[in-house]
Amino acid sequence: METICVFFLDMEAWCTRRICGTVFWRYNGSHTCTRATISQDHSKLDSITIAEAIKPLVEADPSLKVKSVIAEVQSKFNYTVSYRKAWLAKQRAVEKIFGGWEASFEALSIWFEAMCHKDPSAVVHFETMPAYQGDELVGDIQVLHRVFWSYYPCIRAFRHCKPIVQVDGTHLYGKYKGCLLVAVSQDGNNNIVPIAFAIVEGETSDAWHFFLSNLRQHVVTWDGVGLISDRHESINAAVERSNGAWSPPRAFHMFCIRHIKSNFLRKFKALYLQKLVVNIGYSRTVREYEVRYQQLRERGEAYTNWLNRIPREQYALAFDGGYRWGHMTTNLVECINSVLKGYSRTVREYEVRYQQLRERGEAYTNWLNRIPREQLNELFTRRAEAEARINAGHVFSEVVTSKLHANQLASGNIQMDQVRRVYRARFRLLGNPTTWPAYNGPRFVPNPYLRRVSKGRPRMTRFLNEMDMRMLRRPRRCTLCGAEGHSRSRCRQSAGTNADGAQ
């Protein structure tokens, strides 16, 4: 009755209209029932609005998880958005703060130009394609096809590392497709040292040939180096096209035992034999290899016939000649790929970080500017050397457990003096972009044929295999009827029960 009384007491704010015998009411007064939150059925809370709301969070942490975005929207608007809308909102916020994909491609040439200006010993090699607007050639624009680069501290560091290189590629997940190729090595104290990078169109034979050729020409310049990779056909083809640069006696190409195990499981579906295949690869003596090889042959000659297609020196530790240095997998480069995959820093972000510190007080940036960049690099170098001295006792332990060959011990790459030399070269910081030289070269644009046409969150394009057993899930099973392929909410029996109940 209270609501009705209020309604009749405020009749001046209401007006009526009769149409075809029906009375319509319209309220002309001011609303007093406003809410600070949005109702659950609100459809105007789009990704643009959410992007503005979460912009400070993304600016402070570009690696913000989507779940955190959903929680932030829930706390501000009392509304639970979908995962897709939250993901789109984060992408919009990142683009507003750090720039879009096209702007990043255009800034890439400027960034490399500044890097080579600060450090002329750095290596950068571009491959571009002509750009067309319709049928006309555009002179001042080039389509970025491939780029290889290596920093001089990485080039110099490899001279004092173990003569071992691991290479692998990881897909780029974003608006444009592509692959990031990485090469890493290891110092005498078992620290991972990245030595070269490349952005290519995909893991093709031409792309790997481009990467391995530049790697051999600019970074890995001496002979007797071990190269470890997976058994991708494009890598094998690139090695064969290298004119002996990655073949014996200049280099020794070997395979990751984990990928061999994956190929074996894909071929035979024999899970109970995977450990035996791995143990064959890890055999350190010829006698140990023969015993395990015979055990696999007793299970079936088809298994050993398949294994015989791979040269023993490319997967077995007993026949590698010592060029593996005890490394049976590509775990080192896989670790770097996992780090780079979660790293989303850009050139624009450097400016934003510096500006954030300056907004909190110019005294902070003024104090930071008083420290020479060389001293900062020296502090990091001393810290690395101190960590190397602390862990020096593990070097001898690695020698004993890996049973390294005499020629490896004589090389001196595991001595502490060599470990220190790995980190003596200093990175030259680029500084403020206003101090960079003027760029007069062509403007780079992404390849339009590599653009992802699908909207929404990028789907995983990598095929799962036996190496991803944790990611492989069983088919969905209905808890109502017990059949596979659907859930309880989509079960036909559930629909029939509801229909009967409604009757």
Short mmCIF file of C-alpha atoms in Angstrom, two decimals:
data_model
loop_
_atom_site.label_atom_id
_atom_site.label_comp_id
_atom_site.label_asym_id
_atom_site.label_seq_id
_atom_site.Cartn_x
_atom_site.Cartn_y
_atom_site.Cartn_z
CA MET A 1 0.00 0.00 0.00
CA GLU A 2 2.96 2.33 0.62
CA THR A 3 4.04 2.20 -3.00
CA ILE A 4 0.48 2.91 -4.19
CA CYS A 5 0.14 5.91 -1.85
CA VAL A 6 3.39 7.41 -3.09
CA PHE A 7 2.23 6.84 -6.64
CA PHE A 8 -1.03 8.80 -6.18
CA LEU A 9 0.61 11.58 -4.20
CA ASP A 10 2.99 12.30 -7.09
CA MET A 11 0.38 12.40 -9.83
CA GLU A 12 1.62 15.78 -11.09
CA ALA A 13 4.68 14.11 -12.50
CA TRP A 14 2.64 11.57 -14.42
CA CYS A 15 0.58 11.94 -17.58
CA THR A 16 -1.81 9.55 -19.28
CA ARG A 17 -2.65 8.74 -22.84
CA ARG A 18 -5.52 6.59 -24.04
CA ILE A 19 -5.02 4.61 -27.26
CA CYS A 20 -7.70 2.18 -28.43
CA GLY A 21 -9.18 1.95 -24.97
CA THR A 22 -5.83 1.27 -23.28
CA VAL A 23 -4.35 3.74 -20.79
CA PHE A 24 -0.57 4.32 -21.01
CA TRP A 25 1.30 5.99 -18.17
CA ARG A 26 4.53 7.99 -18.59
CA TYR A 27 6.61 9.49 -15.80
CA ASN A 28 7.95 13.01 -16.40
CA GLY A 29 9.58 13.65 -13.02
CA SER A 30 13.13 13.05 -11.77
CA HIS A 31 14.19 9.50 -10.84
CA THR A 32 15.10 8.86 -7.22
CA CYS A 33 15.73 5.11 -7.49
CA THR A 34 19.24 5.25 -8.99
CA ARG A 35 21.76 2.51 -8.23
CA ALA A 36 25.54 2.61 -8.05
CA THR A 37 25.84 -0.77 -9.71
CA ILE A 38 24.66 -2.31 -12.96
CA SER A 39 22.02 -4.99 -12.93
CA GLN A 40 22.81 -8.50 -14.09
CA ASP A 41 20.73 -8.11 -17.25
CA HIS A 42 22.54 -4.94 -18.35
CA SER A 43 23.78 -5.15 -21.95
CA LYS A 44 25.58 -1.79 -22.22
CA LEU A 45 28.67 -2.82 -20.25
CA ASP A 46 30.76 -3.54 -23.33
CA SER A 47 34.49 -4.15 -23.68
CA ILE A 48 35.15 -0.44 -24.35
CA THR A 49 33.67 0.57 -21.01
CA ILE A 50 35.52 -2.19 -19.22
CA ALA A 51 38.78 -1.19 -20.91
CA GLU A 52 38.52 2.32 -19.51
CA ALA A 53 37.81 0.92 -16.05
CA ILE A 54 40.78 -1.47 -15.99
CA LYS A 55 43.21 0.86 -17.76
CA PRO A 56 45.15 1.74 -14.56
CA LEU A 57 45.53 -1.95 -13.70
CA VAL A 58 46.81 -2.88 -17.15
CA GLU A 59 49.16 0.09 -17.14
CA ALA A 60 50.65 -1.08 -13.86
CA ASP A 61 50.81 -4.76 -14.90
CA PRO A 62 50.44 -5.61 -18.62
CA SER A 63 50.50 -9.33 -17.76
CA LEU A 64 47.26 -8.96 -15.78
CA LYS A 65 45.25 -12.16 -15.89
CA VAL A 66 41.76 -12.20 -17.35
CA LYS A 67 40.39 -13.63 -14.12
CA SER A 68 41.64 -10.52 -12.34
CA VAL A 69 39.82 -8.38 -14.89
CA ILE A 70 36.59 -10.26 -14.20
CA ALA A 71 37.07 -9.77 -10.46
CA GLU A 72 37.73 -6.05 -10.92
CA VAL A 73 34.54 -5.59 -12.95
CA GLN A 74 32.60 -7.55 -10.36
CA SER A 75 33.85 -5.32 -7.54
CA LYS A 76 33.17 -2.07 -9.42
CA PHE A 77 29.88 -2.80 -11.16
CA ASN A 78 28.52 -5.84 -9.32
CA TYR A 79 28.36 -7.57 -12.69
CA THR A 80 30.10 -10.76 -13.81
CA VAL A 81 31.26 -10.43 -17.39
CA SER A 82 32.14 -13.34 -19.65
CA TYR A 83 35.70 -14.46 -20.18
CA ARG A 84 35.60 -13.35 -23.82
CA LYS A 85 34.41 -9.84 -23.01
CA ALA A 86 37.05 -9.46 -20.29
CA TRP A 87 39.76 -10.67 -22.68
CA LEU A 88 38.67 -8.22 -25.37
CA ALA A 89 38.61 -5.41 -22.81
CA LYS A 90 42.17 -6.17 -21.77
CA GLN A 91 43.33 -6.17 -25.40
CA ARG A 92 41.71 -2.78 -25.94
CA ALA A 93 43.36 -1.41 -22.81
CA VAL A 94 46.78 -2.69 -23.87
CA GLU A 95 46.35 -1.11 -27.30
CA LYS A 96 45.37 2.26 -25.82
CA ILE A 97 48.33 2.30 -23.46
CA PHE A 98 51.15 0.75 -25.48
CA GLY A 99 49.94 1.11 -29.06
CA GLY A 100 48.45 -1.29 -31.58
CA TRP A 101 50.00 -4.07 -33.63
CA GLU A 102 50.60 -1.93 -36.71
CA ALA A 103 52.33 0.75 -34.64
CA SER A 104 54.57 -1.89 -33.08
CA PHE A 105 55.62 -3.19 -36.50
CA GLU A 106 56.41 0.35 -37.58
CA ALA A 107 58.46 0.99 -34.43
CA LEU A 108 60.47 -2.21 -34.91
CA SER A 109 62.77 -0.74 -37.56
CA ILE A 110 63.26 2.42 -35.49
CA TRP A 111 64.12 0.35 -32.43
CA PHE A 112 66.68 -1.78 -34.28
CA GLU A 113 68.19 1.35 -35.82
CA ALA A 114 68.68 2.80 -32.35
CA MET A 115 70.12 -0.48 -31.07
CA CYS A 116 72.73 -0.62 -33.83
CA HIS A 117 73.55 3.06 -33.25
CA LYS A 118 74.21 2.47 -29.55
CA ASP A 119 76.06 -0.80 -30.17
CA PRO A 120 77.49 -1.10 -33.71
CA SER A 121 78.62 -4.68 -32.97
CA ALA A 122 75.03 -5.89 -32.74
CA VAL A 123 73.69 -7.93 -35.66
CA VAL A 124 70.34 -7.23 -37.33
CA HIS A 125 69.30 -8.73 -40.67
CA PHE A 126 65.95 -7.94 -42.30
CA GLU A 127 64.18 -9.62 -45.19
CA THR A 128 61.31 -7.59 -46.60
CA MET A 129 58.82 -7.78 -49.43
CA PRO A 130 57.44 -4.95 -51.58
CA ALA A 131 54.15 -3.40 -50.53
CA TYR A 132 51.33 -2.79 -52.99
CA GLN A 133 48.29 -0.58 -52.78
CA GLY A 134 46.02 -2.24 -55.23
CA ASP A 135 48.24 -2.82 -58.27
CA GLU A 136 50.61 0.08 -57.55
CA LEU A 137 53.94 -0.36 -55.79
CA VAL A 138 54.45 1.76 -52.67
CA GLY A 139 58.05 2.92 -52.48
CA ASP A 140 58.45 4.05 -48.86
CA ILE A 141 56.69 1.04 -47.29
CA GLN A 142 58.06 -2.50 -46.94
CA VAL A 143 56.31 -5.65 -45.71
CA LEU A 144 58.30 -7.24 -42.89
CA HIS A 145 59.01 -10.84 -43.86
CA ARG A 146 61.76 -11.99 -41.51
CA VAL A 147 64.21 -10.44 -39.08
CA PHE A 148 67.22 -11.95 -37.31
CA TRP A 149 69.03 -10.22 -34.47
CA SER A 150 71.65 -10.90 -31.83
CA TYR A 151 73.09 -8.58 -29.22
CA TYR A 152 76.84 -8.18 -29.02
CA PRO A 153 77.00 -9.33 -25.35
CA CYS A 154 75.27 -12.54 -26.46
CA ILE A 155 77.68 -13.00 -29.37
CA ARG A 156 80.68 -12.48 -27.14
CA ALA A 157 79.24 -14.62 -24.34
CA PHE A 158 78.96 -17.66 -26.61
CA ARG A 159 82.73 -17.63 -27.12
CA HIS A 160 83.11 -18.71 -23.51
CA CYS A 161 80.11 -21.07 -23.27
CA LYS A 162 79.98 -24.79 -23.89
CA PRO A 163 80.09 -25.56 -27.64
CA ILE A 164 76.44 -26.58 -27.63
CA VAL A 165 73.44 -24.84 -29.23
CA GLN A 166 69.76 -25.63 -28.75
CA VAL A 167 67.20 -24.21 -31.17
CA ASP A 168 63.42 -24.20 -31.12
CA GLY A 169 60.47 -22.13 -32.26
CA THR A 170 57.32 -20.91 -30.57
CA HIS A 171 54.15 -19.57 -32.15
CA LEU A 172 53.21 -15.91 -31.84
CA TYR A 173 49.68 -15.55 -30.51
CA GLY A 174 48.15 -12.25 -31.47
CA LYS A 175 46.61 -10.35 -34.33
CA TYR A 176 49.24 -11.65 -36.76
CA LYS A 177 50.60 -15.14 -37.11
CA GLY A 178 54.27 -15.97 -37.06
CA CYS A 179 56.99 -17.77 -35.10
CA LEU A 180 59.77 -16.70 -32.79
CA LEU A 181 62.94 -18.77 -33.30
CA VAL A 182 65.42 -18.84 -30.43
CA ALA A 183 68.94 -20.25 -30.00
CA VAL A 184 70.46 -20.74 -26.55
CA SER A 185 73.63 -22.12 -25.07
CA GLN A 186 74.92 -22.85 -21.55
CA ASP A 187 77.89 -21.59 -19.58
CA GLY A 188 80.20 -23.70 -17.41
CA ASN A 189 77.99 -23.12 -14.38
CA ASN A 190 74.84 -24.48 -16.08
CA ASN A 191 73.26 -21.05 -16.62
CA ILE A 192 71.14 -20.57 -19.75
CA VAL A 193 72.52 -18.00 -22.21
CA PRO A 194 70.25 -16.84 -25.08
CA ILE A 195 72.39 -16.02 -28.12
CA ALA A 196 70.10 -15.26 -31.09
CA PHE A 197 66.48 -14.57 -32.05
CA ALA A 198 64.39 -14.34 -35.19
CA ILE A 199 60.81 -13.51 -36.15
CA VAL A 200 59.67 -15.47 -39.20
CA GLU A 201 56.44 -16.34 -40.96
CA GLY A 202 56.40 -19.92 -39.63
CA GLU A 203 58.52 -23.01 -39.10
CA THR A 204 59.21 -23.54 -42.78
CA SER A 205 62.37 -24.79 -44.43
CA ASP A 206 63.18 -21.33 -45.78
CA ALA A 207 62.62 -19.71 -42.38
CA TRP A 208 64.90 -22.17 -40.59
CA HIS A 209 67.52 -21.81 -43.32
CA PHE A 210 67.39 -18.03 -42.82
CA PHE A 211 67.83 -18.41 -39.06
CA LEU A 212 70.54 -21.08 -39.07
CA SER A 213 72.53 -19.33 -41.81
CA ASN A 214 72.64 -16.05 -39.87
CA LEU A 215 73.34 -17.92 -36.65
CA ARG A 216 76.30 -19.67 -38.24
CA GLN A 217 77.62 -16.53 -39.90
CA HIS A 218 77.39 -14.09 -37.01
CA VAL A 219 77.31 -16.03 -33.71
CA VAL A 220 78.45 -19.66 -33.96
CA THR A 221 81.58 -19.05 -35.98
CA TRP A 222 83.85 -21.96 -34.98
CA ASP A 223 83.70 -25.68 -35.69
CA GLY A 224 82.99 -28.69 -33.50
CA VAL A 225 79.66 -27.39 -32.19
CA GLY A 226 76.72 -29.61 -31.23
CA LEU A 227 73.26 -28.59 -32.46
CA ILE A 228 70.24 -30.04 -30.64
CA SER A 229 66.70 -29.67 -31.99
CA ASP A 230 63.52 -31.62 -32.51
CA ARG A 231 62.97 -33.82 -35.57
CA HIS A 232 61.00 -31.23 -37.50
CA GLU A 233 61.34 -31.82 -41.23
CA SER A 234 61.98 -28.14 -41.91
CA ILE A 235 65.00 -28.14 -39.57
CA ASN A 236 66.45 -31.23 -41.22
CA ALA A 237 65.95 -29.66 -44.64
CA ALA A 238 67.64 -26.44 -43.51
CA VAL A 239 70.62 -28.39 -42.16
CA GLU A 240 70.98 -30.21 -45.48
CA ARG A 241 70.86 -26.89 -47.35
CA SER A 242 73.62 -25.37 -45.21
CA ASN A 243 76.43 -26.63 -47.49
CA GLY A 244 78.09 -28.43 -44.60
CA ALA A 245 77.91 -25.53 -42.14
CA TRP A 246 75.80 -27.63 -39.73
CA SER A 247 77.15 -31.05 -40.72
CA PRO A 248 80.23 -33.03 -39.55
CA PRO A 249 83.00 -32.16 -38.99
CA ARG A 250 81.99 -28.49 -38.64
CA ALA A 251 78.89 -29.24 -36.55
CA PHE A 252 76.94 -32.24 -35.27
CA HIS A 253 73.16 -32.20 -35.49
CA MET A 254 71.41 -34.24 -32.78
CA PHE A 255 67.81 -34.78 -31.71
CA CYS A 256 65.90 -34.23 -28.48
CA ILE A 257 65.05 -37.56 -26.85
CA ARG A 258 61.67 -36.27 -25.66
CA HIS A 259 60.60 -35.59 -29.22
CA ILE A 260 61.82 -39.01 -30.30
CA LYS A 261 59.69 -40.53 -27.54
CA SER A 262 56.72 -38.48 -28.75
CA ASN A 263 57.21 -39.69 -32.33
CA PHE A 264 57.48 -43.27 -31.10
CA LEU A 265 54.23 -43.03 -29.14
CA ARG A 266 52.44 -41.47 -32.09
CA LYS A 267 53.57 -44.34 -34.28
CA PHE A 268 52.93 -47.33 -31.99
CA LYS A 269 50.66 -46.09 -29.13
CA ALA A 270 52.76 -48.17 -26.73
CA LEU A 271 52.88 -46.21 -23.47
CA TYR A 272 54.60 -49.02 -21.61
CA LEU A 273 57.64 -48.79 -23.92
CA GLN A 274 58.24 -45.04 -23.77
CA LYS A 275 60.57 -45.25 -20.77
CA LEU A 276 62.62 -47.97 -22.46
CA VAL A 277 63.08 -45.79 -25.55
CA VAL A 278 64.24 -42.90 -23.40
CA ASN A 279 66.64 -45.14 -21.49
CA ILE A 280 68.16 -46.32 -24.77
CA GLY A 281 68.98 -42.72 -25.58
CA TYR A 282 70.42 -42.08 -22.12
CA SER A 283 72.74 -45.13 -22.30
CA ARG A 284 76.26 -43.91 -21.55
CA THR A 285 78.14 -47.02 -22.65
CA VAL A 286 77.88 -49.23 -25.71
CA ARG A 287 77.19 -52.26 -23.52
CA GLU A 288 74.34 -50.50 -21.76
CA TYR A 289 72.91 -49.43 -25.11
CA GLU A 290 73.01 -52.97 -26.53
CA VAL A 291 71.25 -54.46 -23.49
CA ARG A 292 68.37 -51.98 -23.65
CA TYR A 293 68.18 -52.19 -27.43
CA GLN A 294 67.80 -55.97 -27.16
CA GLN A 295 65.01 -55.54 -24.60
CA LEU A 296 63.12 -53.34 -27.06
CA ARG A 297 63.72 -55.83 -29.88
CA GLU A 298 62.24 -58.65 -27.81
CA ARG A 299 59.01 -56.63 -27.54
CA GLY A 300 58.82 -56.54 -31.34
CA GLU A 301 61.14 -55.99 -34.27
CA ALA A 302 58.88 -53.26 -35.61
CA TYR A 303 60.01 -51.04 -32.73
CA THR A 304 63.72 -51.45 -33.40
CA ASN A 305 63.21 -51.18 -37.15
CA TRP A 306 61.62 -47.78 -36.61
CA LEU A 307 64.44 -46.74 -34.29
CA ASN A 308 67.08 -47.88 -36.79
CA ARG A 309 65.92 -45.20 -39.20
CA ILE A 310 67.47 -42.62 -36.87
CA PRO A 311 71.29 -42.63 -36.75
CA ARG A 312 72.52 -43.68 -33.32
CA GLU A 313 74.83 -40.70 -32.97
CA GLN A 314 71.83 -38.39 -33.21
CA TYR A 315 69.91 -39.74 -30.22
CA ALA A 316 72.12 -42.06 -28.10
CA LEU A 317 74.52 -40.65 -25.54
CA ALA A 318 76.95 -43.55 -26.02
CA PHE A 319 77.58 -42.62 -29.67
CA ASP A 320 77.38 -38.80 -29.62
CA GLY A 321 81.16 -38.33 -29.49
CA GLY A 322 80.82 -36.01 -26.51
CA TYR A 323 79.26 -33.20 -28.53
CA ARG A 324 76.03 -33.27 -26.52
CA TRP A 325 77.75 -32.29 -23.28
CA GLY A 326 75.20 -34.45 -21.50
CA HIS A 327 72.17 -32.59 -22.91
CA MET A 328 69.53 -35.02 -24.15
CA THR A 329 66.63 -32.59 -24.56
CA THR A 330 65.88 -29.04 -25.70
CA ASN A 331 64.74 -28.02 -22.24
CA LEU A 332 67.03 -25.00 -22.14
CA VAL A 333 65.42 -23.31 -25.12
CA GLU A 334 61.96 -24.45 -23.97
CA CYS A 335 62.53 -22.52 -20.73
CA ILE A 336 63.40 -19.37 -22.66
CA ASN A 337 60.31 -19.78 -24.84
CA SER A 338 58.10 -20.03 -21.76
CA VAL A 339 59.63 -16.86 -20.34
CA LEU A 340 59.28 -14.91 -23.58
CA LYS A 341 55.71 -16.09 -24.04
CA GLY A 342 54.64 -14.34 -20.85
CA TYR A 343 56.74 -11.25 -21.54
CA SER A 344 54.74 -8.48 -23.18
CA ARG A 345 56.97 -5.42 -22.73
CA THR A 346 57.25 -2.93 -25.58
CA VAL A 347 59.22 0.19 -26.37
CA ARG A 348 56.23 2.28 -25.45
CA GLU A 349 56.04 0.59 -22.06
CA TYR A 350 59.53 1.88 -21.17
CA GLU A 351 58.25 5.44 -21.57
CA VAL A 352 55.16 4.67 -19.51
CA ARG A 353 57.19 3.15 -16.65
CA TYR A 354 59.56 6.10 -16.56
CA GLN A 355 56.65 8.52 -16.59
CA GLN A 356 54.96 6.67 -13.73
CA LEU A 357 58.08 7.07 -11.61
CA ARG A 358 58.31 10.72 -12.55
CA GLU A 359 54.68 11.39 -11.59
CA ARG A 360 55.40 10.10 -8.11
CA GLY A 361 58.12 12.69 -7.79
CA GLU A 362 60.82 14.15 -10.00
CA ALA A 363 63.28 13.59 -7.19
CA TYR A 364 63.13 9.84 -7.94
CA THR A 365 63.97 10.17 -11.63
CA ASN A 366 66.54 12.87 -10.94
CA TRP A 367 68.27 10.52 -8.51
CA LEU A 368 68.09 7.66 -11.00
CA ASN A 369 69.56 9.81 -13.76
CA ARG A 370 72.64 10.51 -11.66
CA ILE A 371 73.68 6.84 -11.86
CA PRO A 372 75.64 6.11 -15.03
CA ARG A 373 74.27 3.24 -17.06
CA GLU A 374 77.70 1.61 -17.02
CA GLN A 375 77.65 1.39 -13.24
CA LEU A 376 74.25 -0.25 -13.27
CA ASN A 377 75.48 -2.86 -15.74
CA GLU A 378 78.58 -3.38 -13.60
CA LEU A 379 76.40 -4.10 -10.57
CA PHE A 380 74.48 -6.76 -12.49
CA THR A 381 77.76 -8.22 -13.77
CA ARG A 382 79.21 -8.43 -10.26
CA ARG A 383 76.06 -10.10 -9.02
CA ALA A 384 76.27 -12.73 -11.77
CA GLU A 385 79.92 -13.38 -10.95
CA ALA A 386 79.10 -13.73 -7.25
CA GLU A 387 76.37 -16.25 -8.00
CA ALA A 388 78.83 -18.14 -10.21
CA ARG A 389 81.37 -18.31 -7.37
CA ILE A 390 78.74 -19.53 -4.93
CA ASN A 391 77.67 -22.36 -7.23
CA ALA A 392 81.18 -23.27 -8.37
CA GLY A 393 81.03 -26.55 -6.47
CA HIS A 394 78.31 -27.82 -8.80
CA VAL A 395 80.62 -27.71 -11.82
CA PHE A 396 82.69 -30.67 -10.71
CA SER A 397 79.52 -32.53 -9.74
CA GLU A 398 78.18 -32.02 -13.27
CA VAL A 399 81.42 -33.37 -14.72
CA VAL A 400 81.22 -36.53 -12.61
CA THR A 401 77.53 -37.25 -13.18
CA SER A 402 77.65 -36.52 -16.93
CA LYS A 403 80.92 -38.45 -17.50
CA LEU A 404 82.21 -35.80 -19.85
CA HIS A 405 84.93 -36.71 -22.30
CA ALA A 406 88.56 -35.65 -21.95
CA ASN A 407 88.41 -33.30 -24.93
CA GLN A 408 85.53 -31.44 -23.26
CA LEU A 409 87.49 -31.03 -20.03
CA ALA A 410 90.50 -29.77 -21.95
CA SER A 411 88.44 -27.08 -23.69
CA GLY A 412 88.35 -25.03 -20.50
CA ASN A 413 84.76 -23.87 -20.94
CA ILE A 414 83.78 -25.08 -17.48
CA GLN A 415 86.52 -23.14 -15.68
CA MET A 416 85.48 -20.22 -13.49
CA ASP A 417 87.54 -17.78 -15.51
CA GLN A 418 85.48 -18.68 -18.58
CA VAL A 419 82.23 -18.37 -16.64
CA ARG A 420 83.14 -14.82 -15.61
CA ARG A 421 83.99 -13.89 -19.18
CA VAL A 422 80.50 -14.89 -20.29
CA TYR A 423 79.04 -11.89 -18.45
CA ARG A 424 81.77 -9.29 -18.95
CA ALA A 425 80.19 -7.74 -22.03
CA ARG A 426 77.70 -5.03 -21.12
CA PHE A 427 74.38 -4.19 -22.68
CA ARG A 428 74.08 -0.60 -23.81
CA LEU A 429 70.72 0.84 -22.80
CA LEU A 430 68.87 2.73 -25.50
CA GLY A 431 67.82 5.51 -23.19
CA ASN A 432 65.05 7.98 -23.88
CA PRO A 433 63.62 7.70 -27.43
CA THR A 434 64.09 11.46 -27.85
CA THR A 435 67.86 10.84 -27.92
CA TRP A 436 67.68 8.26 -30.72
CA PRO A 437 68.94 9.22 -34.18
CA ALA A 438 66.44 10.24 -36.82
CA TYR A 439 65.20 7.29 -38.85
CA ASN A 440 65.05 7.80 -42.60
CA GLY A 441 64.49 4.24 -43.78
CA PRO A 442 61.34 2.60 -45.10
CA ARG A 443 58.31 2.09 -42.92
CA PHE A 444 57.54 -1.53 -42.03
CA VAL A 445 54.03 -2.96 -42.10
CA PRO A 446 52.90 -6.49 -41.14
CA ASN A 447 52.15 -9.09 -43.74
CA PRO A 448 48.38 -8.88 -44.38
CA TYR A 449 48.26 -12.56 -45.29
CA LEU A 450 49.39 -13.47 -41.76
CA ARG A 451 46.54 -11.62 -40.08
CA ARG A 452 44.14 -13.71 -38.06
CA VAL A 453 40.67 -13.24 -39.50
CA SER A 454 38.79 -14.82 -36.60
CA LYS A 455 37.49 -12.54 -33.90
CA GLY A 456 37.71 -13.04 -30.18
CA ARG A 457 40.33 -14.83 -28.16
CA PRO A 458 42.93 -16.68 -30.30
CA ARG A 459 42.48 -20.40 -30.24
CA MET A 460 45.38 -22.75 -29.64
CA THR A 461 46.64 -23.91 -33.03
CA ARG A 462 49.26 -26.34 -31.80
CA PHE A 463 48.40 -30.02 -32.17
CA LEU A 464 48.56 -31.86 -28.86
CA ASN A 465 50.64 -35.02 -28.81
CA GLU A 466 51.92 -37.48 -26.29
CA MET A 467 54.24 -34.85 -24.80
CA ASP A 468 51.14 -32.94 -23.64
CA MET A 469 49.49 -35.78 -21.75
CA ARG A 470 48.47 -33.46 -18.91
CA MET A 471 46.65 -31.23 -21.36
CA LEU A 472 44.83 -34.07 -23.06
CA ARG A 473 41.42 -34.62 -21.50
CA ARG A 474 39.02 -37.47 -21.72
CA PRO A 475 35.78 -36.99 -23.67
CA ARG A 476 33.05 -35.24 -21.73
CA ARG A 477 30.69 -37.70 -20.06
CA CYS A 478 27.11 -36.95 -19.08
CA THR A 479 26.36 -37.52 -15.39
CA LEU A 480 22.69 -38.24 -16.15
CA CYS A 481 22.78 -40.91 -18.85
CA GLY A 482 26.48 -41.83 -18.70
CA ALA A 483 27.09 -41.31 -22.44
CA GLU A 484 30.07 -39.43 -23.84
CA GLY A 485 30.05 -36.35 -26.02
CA HIS A 486 27.68 -34.09 -24.08
CA SER A 487 27.01 -32.71 -20.61
CA ARG A 488 24.02 -32.98 -18.28
CA SER A 489 22.57 -29.68 -19.46
CA ARG A 490 22.45 -30.90 -23.08
CA CYS A 491 21.23 -34.40 -22.36
CA ARG A 492 18.11 -35.49 -24.24
CA GLN A 493 16.85 -37.42 -21.23
CA SER A 494 17.01 -34.22 -19.22
CA ALA A 495 14.95 -32.44 -21.87
CA GLY A 496 12.40 -35.25 -21.89
CA THR A 497 12.16 -35.21 -18.08
CA ASN A 498 11.54 -31.46 -18.08
CA ALA A 499 8.89 -31.81 -20.73
CA ASP A 500 7.13 -34.52 -18.73
CA GLY A 501 7.38 -32.47 -15.62
CA ALA A 502 5.88 -29.48 -17.36
CA GLN A 503 2.94 -31.54 -18.44
#
